[in-house]
Coordinates of C-alpha atoms in Angstrom, one line a residue:
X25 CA -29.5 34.0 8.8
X26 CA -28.0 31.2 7.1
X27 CA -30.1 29.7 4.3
X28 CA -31.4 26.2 4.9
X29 CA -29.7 23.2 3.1
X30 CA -31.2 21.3 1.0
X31 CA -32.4 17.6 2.3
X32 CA -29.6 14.9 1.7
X33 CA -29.9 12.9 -1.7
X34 CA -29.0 8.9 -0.6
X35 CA -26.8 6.9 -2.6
X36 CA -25.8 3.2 -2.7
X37 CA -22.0 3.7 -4.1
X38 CA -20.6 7.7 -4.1
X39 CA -17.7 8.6 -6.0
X40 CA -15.8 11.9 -5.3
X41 CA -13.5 13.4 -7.0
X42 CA -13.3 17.2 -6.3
X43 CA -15.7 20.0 -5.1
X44 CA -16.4 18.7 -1.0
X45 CA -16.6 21.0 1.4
X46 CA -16.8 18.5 3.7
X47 CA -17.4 14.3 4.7
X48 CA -18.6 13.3 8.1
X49 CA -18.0 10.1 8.3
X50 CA -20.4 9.2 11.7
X51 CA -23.6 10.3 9.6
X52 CA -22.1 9.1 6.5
X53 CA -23.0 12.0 4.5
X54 CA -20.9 14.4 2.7
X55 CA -21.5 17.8 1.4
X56 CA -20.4 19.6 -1.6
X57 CA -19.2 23.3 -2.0
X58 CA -22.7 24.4 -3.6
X59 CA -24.5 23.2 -0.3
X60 CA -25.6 19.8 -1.2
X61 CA -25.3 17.0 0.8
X62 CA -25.2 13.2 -0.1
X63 CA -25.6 9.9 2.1
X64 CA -23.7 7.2 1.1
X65 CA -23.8 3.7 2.0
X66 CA -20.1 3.2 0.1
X67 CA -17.7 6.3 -0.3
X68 CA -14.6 6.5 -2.9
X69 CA -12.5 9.4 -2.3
X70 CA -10.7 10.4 -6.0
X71 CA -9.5 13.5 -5.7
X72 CA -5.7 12.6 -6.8
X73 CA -3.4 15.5 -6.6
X74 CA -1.9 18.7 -6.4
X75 CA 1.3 20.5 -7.8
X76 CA 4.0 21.1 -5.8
X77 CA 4.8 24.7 -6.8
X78 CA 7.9 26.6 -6.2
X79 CA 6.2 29.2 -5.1
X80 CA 2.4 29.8 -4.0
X81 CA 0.5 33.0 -5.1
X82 CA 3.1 34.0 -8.1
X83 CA 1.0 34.6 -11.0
X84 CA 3.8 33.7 -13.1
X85 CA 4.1 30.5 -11.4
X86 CA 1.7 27.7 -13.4
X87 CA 1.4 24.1 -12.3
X88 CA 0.0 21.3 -14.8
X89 CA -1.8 18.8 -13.4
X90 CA -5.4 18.7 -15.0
X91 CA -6.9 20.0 -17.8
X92 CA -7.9 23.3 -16.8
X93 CA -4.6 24.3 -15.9
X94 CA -3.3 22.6 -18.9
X95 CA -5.2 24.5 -21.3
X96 CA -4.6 27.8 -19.5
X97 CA -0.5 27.1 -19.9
X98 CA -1.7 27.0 -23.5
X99 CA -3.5 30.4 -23.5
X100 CA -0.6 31.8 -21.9
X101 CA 2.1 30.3 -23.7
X102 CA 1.1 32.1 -27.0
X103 CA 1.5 35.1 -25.6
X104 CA 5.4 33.7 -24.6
X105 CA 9.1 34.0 -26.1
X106 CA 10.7 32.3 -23.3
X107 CA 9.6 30.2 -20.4
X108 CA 11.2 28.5 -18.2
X109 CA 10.7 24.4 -16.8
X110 CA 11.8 23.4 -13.5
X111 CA 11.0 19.6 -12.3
X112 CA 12.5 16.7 -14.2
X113 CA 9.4 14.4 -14.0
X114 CA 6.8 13.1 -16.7
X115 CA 5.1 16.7 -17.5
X116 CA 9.1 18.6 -17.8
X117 CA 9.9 15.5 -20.2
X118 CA 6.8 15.8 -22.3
X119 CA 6.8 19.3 -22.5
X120 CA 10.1 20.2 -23.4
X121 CA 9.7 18.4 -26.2
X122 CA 6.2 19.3 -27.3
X123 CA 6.8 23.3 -27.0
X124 CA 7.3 24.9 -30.5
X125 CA 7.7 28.8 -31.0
X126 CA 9.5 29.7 -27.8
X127 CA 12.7 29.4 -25.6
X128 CA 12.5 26.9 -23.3
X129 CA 15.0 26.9 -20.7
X130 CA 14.8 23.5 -18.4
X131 CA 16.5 23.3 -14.8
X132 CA 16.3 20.0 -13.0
X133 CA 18.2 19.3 -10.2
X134 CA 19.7 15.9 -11.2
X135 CA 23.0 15.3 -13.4
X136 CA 20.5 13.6 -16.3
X137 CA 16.6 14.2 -17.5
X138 CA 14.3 11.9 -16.5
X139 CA 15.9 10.6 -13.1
X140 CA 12.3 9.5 -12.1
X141 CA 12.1 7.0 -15.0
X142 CA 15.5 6.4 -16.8
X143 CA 19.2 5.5 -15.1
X144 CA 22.2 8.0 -17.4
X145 CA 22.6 5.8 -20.1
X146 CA 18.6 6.4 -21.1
X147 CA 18.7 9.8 -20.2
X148 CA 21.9 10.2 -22.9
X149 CA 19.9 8.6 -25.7
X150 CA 17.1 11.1 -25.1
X151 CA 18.7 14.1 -24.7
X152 CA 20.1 13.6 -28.0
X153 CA 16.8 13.7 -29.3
X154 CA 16.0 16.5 -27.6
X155 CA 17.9 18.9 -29.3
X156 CA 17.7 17.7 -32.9
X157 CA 14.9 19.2 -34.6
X158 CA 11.9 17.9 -34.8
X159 CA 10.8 16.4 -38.4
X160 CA 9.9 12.7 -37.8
X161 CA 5.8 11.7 -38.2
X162 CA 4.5 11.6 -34.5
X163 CA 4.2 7.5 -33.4
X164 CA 0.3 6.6 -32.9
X165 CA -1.0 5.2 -30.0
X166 CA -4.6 3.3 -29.6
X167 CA -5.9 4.0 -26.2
X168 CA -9.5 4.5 -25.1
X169 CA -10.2 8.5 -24.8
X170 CA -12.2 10.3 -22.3
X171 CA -14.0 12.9 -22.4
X172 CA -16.1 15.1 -20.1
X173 CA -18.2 17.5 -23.5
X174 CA -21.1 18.8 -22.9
X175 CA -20.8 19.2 -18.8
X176 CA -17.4 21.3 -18.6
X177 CA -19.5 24.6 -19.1
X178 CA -21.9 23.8 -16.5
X179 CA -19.0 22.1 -14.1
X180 CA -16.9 25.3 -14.5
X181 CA -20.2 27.8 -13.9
X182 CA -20.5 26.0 -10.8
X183 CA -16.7 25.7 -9.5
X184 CA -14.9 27.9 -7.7
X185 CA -11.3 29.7 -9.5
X186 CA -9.1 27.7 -7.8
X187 CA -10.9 23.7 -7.8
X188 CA -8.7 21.4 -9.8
X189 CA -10.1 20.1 -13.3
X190 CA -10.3 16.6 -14.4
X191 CA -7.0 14.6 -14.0
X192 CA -4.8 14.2 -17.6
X193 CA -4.7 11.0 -19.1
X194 CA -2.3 9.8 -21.7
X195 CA -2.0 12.1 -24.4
X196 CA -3.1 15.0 -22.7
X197 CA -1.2 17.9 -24.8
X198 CA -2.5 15.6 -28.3
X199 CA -5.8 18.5 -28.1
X200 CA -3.2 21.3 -27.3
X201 CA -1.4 23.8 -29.5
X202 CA 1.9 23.7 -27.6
X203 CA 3.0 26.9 -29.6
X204 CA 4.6 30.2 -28.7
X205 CA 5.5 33.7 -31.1
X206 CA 8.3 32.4 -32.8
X207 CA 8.7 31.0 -36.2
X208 CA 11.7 28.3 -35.1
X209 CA 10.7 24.6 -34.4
X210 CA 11.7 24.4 -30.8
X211 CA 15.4 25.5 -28.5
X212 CA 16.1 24.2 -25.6
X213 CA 18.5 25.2 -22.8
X214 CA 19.6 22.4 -20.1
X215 CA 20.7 23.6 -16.1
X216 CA 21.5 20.5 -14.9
X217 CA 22.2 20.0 -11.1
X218 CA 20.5 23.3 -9.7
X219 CA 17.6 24.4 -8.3
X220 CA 15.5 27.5 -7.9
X221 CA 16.8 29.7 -5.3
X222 CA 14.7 32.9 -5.7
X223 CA 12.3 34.8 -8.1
X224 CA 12.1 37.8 -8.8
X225 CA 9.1 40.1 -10.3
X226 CA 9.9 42.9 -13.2
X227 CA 10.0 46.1 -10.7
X228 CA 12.1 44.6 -7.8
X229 CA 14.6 43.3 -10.4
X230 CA 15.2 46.4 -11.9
X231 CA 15.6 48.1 -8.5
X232 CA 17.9 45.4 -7.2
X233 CA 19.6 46.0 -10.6
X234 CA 20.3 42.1 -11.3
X235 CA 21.7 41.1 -14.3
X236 CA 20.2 38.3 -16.3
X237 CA 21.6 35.8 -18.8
X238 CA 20.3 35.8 -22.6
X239 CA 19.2 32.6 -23.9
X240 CA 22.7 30.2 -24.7
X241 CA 23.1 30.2 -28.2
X242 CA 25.8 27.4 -27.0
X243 CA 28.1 26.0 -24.4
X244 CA 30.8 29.2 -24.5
X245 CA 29.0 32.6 -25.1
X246 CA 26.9 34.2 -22.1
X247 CA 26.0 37.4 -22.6
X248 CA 23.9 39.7 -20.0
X249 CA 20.3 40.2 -21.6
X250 CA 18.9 43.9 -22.4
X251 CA 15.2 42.5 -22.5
X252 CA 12.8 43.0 -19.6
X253 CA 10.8 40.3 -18.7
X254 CA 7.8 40.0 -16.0
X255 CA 9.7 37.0 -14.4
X256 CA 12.9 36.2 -13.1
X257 CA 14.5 32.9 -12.1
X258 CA 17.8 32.8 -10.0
X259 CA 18.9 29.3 -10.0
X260 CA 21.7 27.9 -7.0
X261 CA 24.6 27.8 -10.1
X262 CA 23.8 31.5 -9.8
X263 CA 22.3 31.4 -13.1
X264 CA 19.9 34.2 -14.1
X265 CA 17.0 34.2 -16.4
X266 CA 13.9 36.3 -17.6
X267 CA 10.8 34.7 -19.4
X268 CA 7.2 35.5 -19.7
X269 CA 6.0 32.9 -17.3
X270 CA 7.6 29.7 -15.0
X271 CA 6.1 25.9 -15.3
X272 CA 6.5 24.3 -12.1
X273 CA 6.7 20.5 -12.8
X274 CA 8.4 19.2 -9.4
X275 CA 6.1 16.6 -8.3
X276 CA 2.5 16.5 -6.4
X277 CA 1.2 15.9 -3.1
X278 CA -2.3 13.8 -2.3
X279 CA -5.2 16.3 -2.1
X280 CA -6.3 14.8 1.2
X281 CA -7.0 18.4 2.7
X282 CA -10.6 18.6 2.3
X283 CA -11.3 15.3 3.5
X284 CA -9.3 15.7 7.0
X285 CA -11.6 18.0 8.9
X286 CA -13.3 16.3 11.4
X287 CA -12.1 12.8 10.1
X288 CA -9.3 10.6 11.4
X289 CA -7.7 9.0 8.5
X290 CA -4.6 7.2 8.5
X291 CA -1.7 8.9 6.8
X292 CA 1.4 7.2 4.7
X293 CA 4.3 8.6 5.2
X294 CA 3.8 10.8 1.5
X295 CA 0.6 12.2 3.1
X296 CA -1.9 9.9 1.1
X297 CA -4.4 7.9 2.5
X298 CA -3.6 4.8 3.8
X299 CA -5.7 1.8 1.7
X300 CA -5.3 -1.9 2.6
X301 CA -5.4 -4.6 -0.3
X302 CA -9.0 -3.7 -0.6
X303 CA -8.3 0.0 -1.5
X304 CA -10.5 0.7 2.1
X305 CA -9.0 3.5 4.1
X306 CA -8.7 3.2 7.9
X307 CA -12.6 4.7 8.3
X308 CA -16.2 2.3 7.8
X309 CA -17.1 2.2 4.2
X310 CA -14.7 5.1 3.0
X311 CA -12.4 3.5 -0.2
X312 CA -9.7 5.9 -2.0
X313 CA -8.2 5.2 -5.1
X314 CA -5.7 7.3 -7.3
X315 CA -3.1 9.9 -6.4
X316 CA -4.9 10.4 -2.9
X317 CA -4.2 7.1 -1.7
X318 CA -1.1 5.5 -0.4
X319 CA -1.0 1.7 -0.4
X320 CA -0.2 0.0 2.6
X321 CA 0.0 -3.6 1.5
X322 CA 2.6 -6.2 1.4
X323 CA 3.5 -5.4 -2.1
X324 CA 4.5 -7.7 -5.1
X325 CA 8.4 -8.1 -5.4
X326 CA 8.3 -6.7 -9.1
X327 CA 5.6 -3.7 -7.8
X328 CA 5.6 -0.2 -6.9
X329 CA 2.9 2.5 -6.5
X330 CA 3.7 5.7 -8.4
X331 CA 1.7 8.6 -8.9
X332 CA 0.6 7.6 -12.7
X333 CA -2.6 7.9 -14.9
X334 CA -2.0 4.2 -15.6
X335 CA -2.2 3.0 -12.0
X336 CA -4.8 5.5 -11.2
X337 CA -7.2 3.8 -13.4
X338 CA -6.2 0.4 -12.6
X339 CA -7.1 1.8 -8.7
X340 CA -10.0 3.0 -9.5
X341 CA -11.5 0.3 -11.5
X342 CA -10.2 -2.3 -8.7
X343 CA -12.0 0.1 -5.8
X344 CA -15.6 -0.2 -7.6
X345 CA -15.0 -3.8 -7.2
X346 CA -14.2 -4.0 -3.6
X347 CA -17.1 -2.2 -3.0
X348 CA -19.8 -3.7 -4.8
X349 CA -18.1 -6.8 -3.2
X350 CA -18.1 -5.8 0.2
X351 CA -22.0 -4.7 -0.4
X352 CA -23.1 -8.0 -1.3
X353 CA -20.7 -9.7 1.1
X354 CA -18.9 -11.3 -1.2
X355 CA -14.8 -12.0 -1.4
X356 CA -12.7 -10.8 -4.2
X357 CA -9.0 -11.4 -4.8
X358 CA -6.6 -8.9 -5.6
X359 CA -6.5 -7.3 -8.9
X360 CA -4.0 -8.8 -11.3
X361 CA -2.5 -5.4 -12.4
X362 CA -1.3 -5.0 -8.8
X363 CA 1.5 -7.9 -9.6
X364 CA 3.6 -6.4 -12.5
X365 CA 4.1 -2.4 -12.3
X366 CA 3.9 -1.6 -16.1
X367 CA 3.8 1.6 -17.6
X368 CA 3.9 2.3 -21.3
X369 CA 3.7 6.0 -22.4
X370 CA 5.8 8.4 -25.0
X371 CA 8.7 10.8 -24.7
X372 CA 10.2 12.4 -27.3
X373 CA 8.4 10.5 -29.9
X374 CA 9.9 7.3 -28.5
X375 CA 7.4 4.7 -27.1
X376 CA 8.7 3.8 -24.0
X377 CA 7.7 0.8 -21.8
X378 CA 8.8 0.3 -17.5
X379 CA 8.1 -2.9 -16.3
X380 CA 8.4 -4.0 -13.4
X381 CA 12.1 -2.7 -10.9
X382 CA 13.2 -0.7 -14.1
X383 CA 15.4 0.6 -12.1
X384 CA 16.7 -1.8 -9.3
X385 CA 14.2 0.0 -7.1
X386 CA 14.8 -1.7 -3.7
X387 CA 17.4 -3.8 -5.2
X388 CA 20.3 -3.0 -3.1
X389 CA 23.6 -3.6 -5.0
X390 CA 22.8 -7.0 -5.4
X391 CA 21.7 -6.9 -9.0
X392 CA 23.0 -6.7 -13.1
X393 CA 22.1 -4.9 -15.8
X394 CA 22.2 -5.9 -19.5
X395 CA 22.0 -3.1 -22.2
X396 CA 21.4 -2.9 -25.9
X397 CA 21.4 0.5 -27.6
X398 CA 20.8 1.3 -31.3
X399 CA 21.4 5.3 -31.0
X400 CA 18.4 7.3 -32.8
X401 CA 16.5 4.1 -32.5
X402 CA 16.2 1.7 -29.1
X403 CA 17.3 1.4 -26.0
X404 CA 16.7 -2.0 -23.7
X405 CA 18.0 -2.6 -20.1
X406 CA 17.2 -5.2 -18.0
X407 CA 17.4 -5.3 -14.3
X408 CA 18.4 -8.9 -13.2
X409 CA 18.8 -10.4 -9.6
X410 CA 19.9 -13.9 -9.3
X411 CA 19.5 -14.8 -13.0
X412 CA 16.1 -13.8 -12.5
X413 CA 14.1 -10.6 -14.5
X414 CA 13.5 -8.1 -12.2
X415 CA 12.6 -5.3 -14.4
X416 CA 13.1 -3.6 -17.9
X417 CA 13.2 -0.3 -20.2
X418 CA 12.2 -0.5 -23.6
X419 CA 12.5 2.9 -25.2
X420 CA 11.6 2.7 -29.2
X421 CA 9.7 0.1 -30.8
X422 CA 11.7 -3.2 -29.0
X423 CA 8.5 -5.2 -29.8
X424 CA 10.0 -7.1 -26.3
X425 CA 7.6 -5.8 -24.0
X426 CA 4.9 -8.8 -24.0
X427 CA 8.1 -11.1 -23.6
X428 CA 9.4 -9.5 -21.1
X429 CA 6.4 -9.0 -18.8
X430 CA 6.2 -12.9 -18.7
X431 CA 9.6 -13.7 -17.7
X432 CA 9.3 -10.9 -15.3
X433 CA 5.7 -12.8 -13.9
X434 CA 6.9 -16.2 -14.5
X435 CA 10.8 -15.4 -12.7
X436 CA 12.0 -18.1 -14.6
X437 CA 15.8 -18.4 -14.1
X438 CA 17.2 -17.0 -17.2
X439 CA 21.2 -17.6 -16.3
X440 CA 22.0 -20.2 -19.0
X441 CA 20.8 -17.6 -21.8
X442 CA 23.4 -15.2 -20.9
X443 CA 23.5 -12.5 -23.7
X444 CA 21.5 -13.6 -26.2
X445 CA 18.7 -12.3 -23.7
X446 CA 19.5 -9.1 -25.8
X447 CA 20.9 -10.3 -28.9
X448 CA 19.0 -8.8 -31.8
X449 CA 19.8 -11.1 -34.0
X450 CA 18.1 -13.9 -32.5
X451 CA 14.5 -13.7 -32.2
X452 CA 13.6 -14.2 -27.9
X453 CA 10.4 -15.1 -28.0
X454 CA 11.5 -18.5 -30.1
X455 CA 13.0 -19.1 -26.6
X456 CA 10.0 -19.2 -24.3
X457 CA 7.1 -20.3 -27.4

């Protein structure tokens, strides 16, 4: 007999972020994995996102995406002499960098790192970064910290093996010891336009009787390795290599899954929930906000939706005033941060700032790009459209970013200026005081 559940506990505003087992949306209610249930009068679905791993039920196959996994890639990576990296996103970028003590070779499919934030020519002033050794003091960054201590025991007693943890913020490897058995600083290995094409475990390797490549000491000797390792990676260059473990960074998908049963929620074409400009999905009362969510507006020219911490918070903090708005019946306009996409977080030690069309996304052909590069130091590029900002990089500290945000708002037409837009010897913002 199936044990009684306990009576519902009623709430004005519900905010969910992992853990359902189920929502039904006619009774309002939704019910947790541990048999709880919870009437709502407002529901905010924030469940963001899940890895898209290379391969499902590999136990040598790890996805980041929140902390738990996060700090289990750091159990297992000192245990590691090798891994390997495949996805060319935020988490490959950071983590190639961060990972001392270990091989790291990196296979993206795209001709330059980065491709999801940076055109070739910010991608080349990276990469050389990338394989200098690392000896600089790490840049500081003030941002406000959260932290779940003091509930993670009792959350995790309570979750099942396979729930996802809190999402990662900015700065999420800072708490980390990114550091594998070896004494060397870090060595990196590039595969450049190739990806995965099969793996292989230690005991069908050996019967298939592959040969595997040795880490590249550089671009002309490849020798065949003599060490067995518990993974193998065949890449589509026909490229072997063993390591200890494989970090699947390739991108997520919304976790809308527990959510659908039962319900009938519009879908974007990426498989989030579809939110109007009041971050309400196509069901009574039910908001979404985050990675989950898909936006379905008319958009701002200069604004895109990407699956970032940054616009994840801005969501969310826009969603908890749509609904304490629609509860007391009153109007609210849309949130400011929904007119400028801007993104500021670090790679390689480099502070790097994306405003707006960073790069000409939706442009067409019908835009310019001006460039400034001081190697080991900057790199600027501006995205204009009919003498107009459209959209910028600033990698390094440019100082520009405040300057630039306004002209990008204000599309003030900038043809007269000409270079000195970028000149560094003249000071911009004496310009537009």
């Amino acid at each position: 007999m199936e044990a009684a559940r306990p009576p519902p506990t009623a709430g004005k505003f519900v905010v969910v972020g992992g853990g359902i087992a189920g929502v039904t949306c006619a009774e309002q209610c939704i019910v947790t994995e541990d048999g709880n249930q919870h009437v709502y009068k407002k529901l905010c679905l924030c469940a963001g996102a899940k890895p898209k791993l290379i391969c499902e039920g590999n136990p040598y196959v790890l996805g980041i995406r929140d902390t738990d996994s996060a700090q289990e890639f750091q159990k297992q990576l000192t245990k590691a002499k090798r891994i390997m990296i495949i996805g060319n996103g935020g988490i490959a970028l950071e983590l190639v960098y961060e990972i001392e003590g270990c091989e790291v070779i990196w296979a993206i499919k795209d001709k330059a790192i980065g491709n999801t934030f940076f055109d070739a020519g910010a991608a080349e002033f990276l990469t050389s970064k990338l394989i200098a050794e690392k000896s600089e003091a790490k840049i500081a960054h003030k941002r406000t910290r959260y932290t779940t201590e003091g509930r993670k025991k009792e959350a995790r007693s309570k979750s099942k093996a396979d729930n996802v943890g809190s999402a990662l913020g900015p700065d999420w490897h800072e708490g980390l010891n990114l550091k594998g058995t070896k004494e060397f600083s870090h060595k990196i290995h590039l595969e450049t336009m190739c990806e995965v094409k099969k793996i292989y475990l230690q005991d069908e390797f050996r019967i298939l009787k592959k040969k595997s490549f040795t880490f590249p000491r550089d671009h002309k000797s490849v020798t065949a390795d003599t060490e067995m390792w518990p993974v193998y990676v065949e890449l589509t260059n026909e490229k072997i290599y063993g390591c200890d473990f494989i970090v699947s960074a390739t991108g997520v998908t919304p976790n809308v899954e527990p959510f659908l049963h039962g319900n009938s929620f519009d879908l974007g074409e990426d498989g989030g929930l579809k939110v109007d400009d009041h971050m309400h999905t196509s069901l009574p009362d039910i908001y979404a906000a985050g990675d989950i969510c898909t936006t379905s507006w008319q958009l701002s020219p200069v604004w895109q939706q990407m699956r970032l911490w940054t616009q994840a918070r801005q969501m969310g903090w826009y969603a908890a005033k749509c609904m304490a708005a629609a509860s007391s019946g009153d109007s609210i306009d849309m949130d400011f941060s929904f007119e400028l996409f801007a993104h500021v977080t670090k790679f390689f030690n480099y502070k790097v700032v994306l405003l707006g069309k960073y790069n000409a996304q939706g442009l067409g052909s019908d835009h310019e790009l001006m460039l400034r590069c001081t190697k080991g130091r900057e790199y600027i590029k501006v995205v204009m459209q009919n003498g107009r900002m459209m959209g910028a990089v600033l990698i390094g500290e440019t100082d520009l970013e405040e300057t630039f945000e306004n002209l990008i708002l204000n599309q003030m037409n900038l043809s007269s200026y000409g270079e000195d837009l970028l000149d560094p010897n003249i000071d911009i913002e004496d310009y537009f005081d």
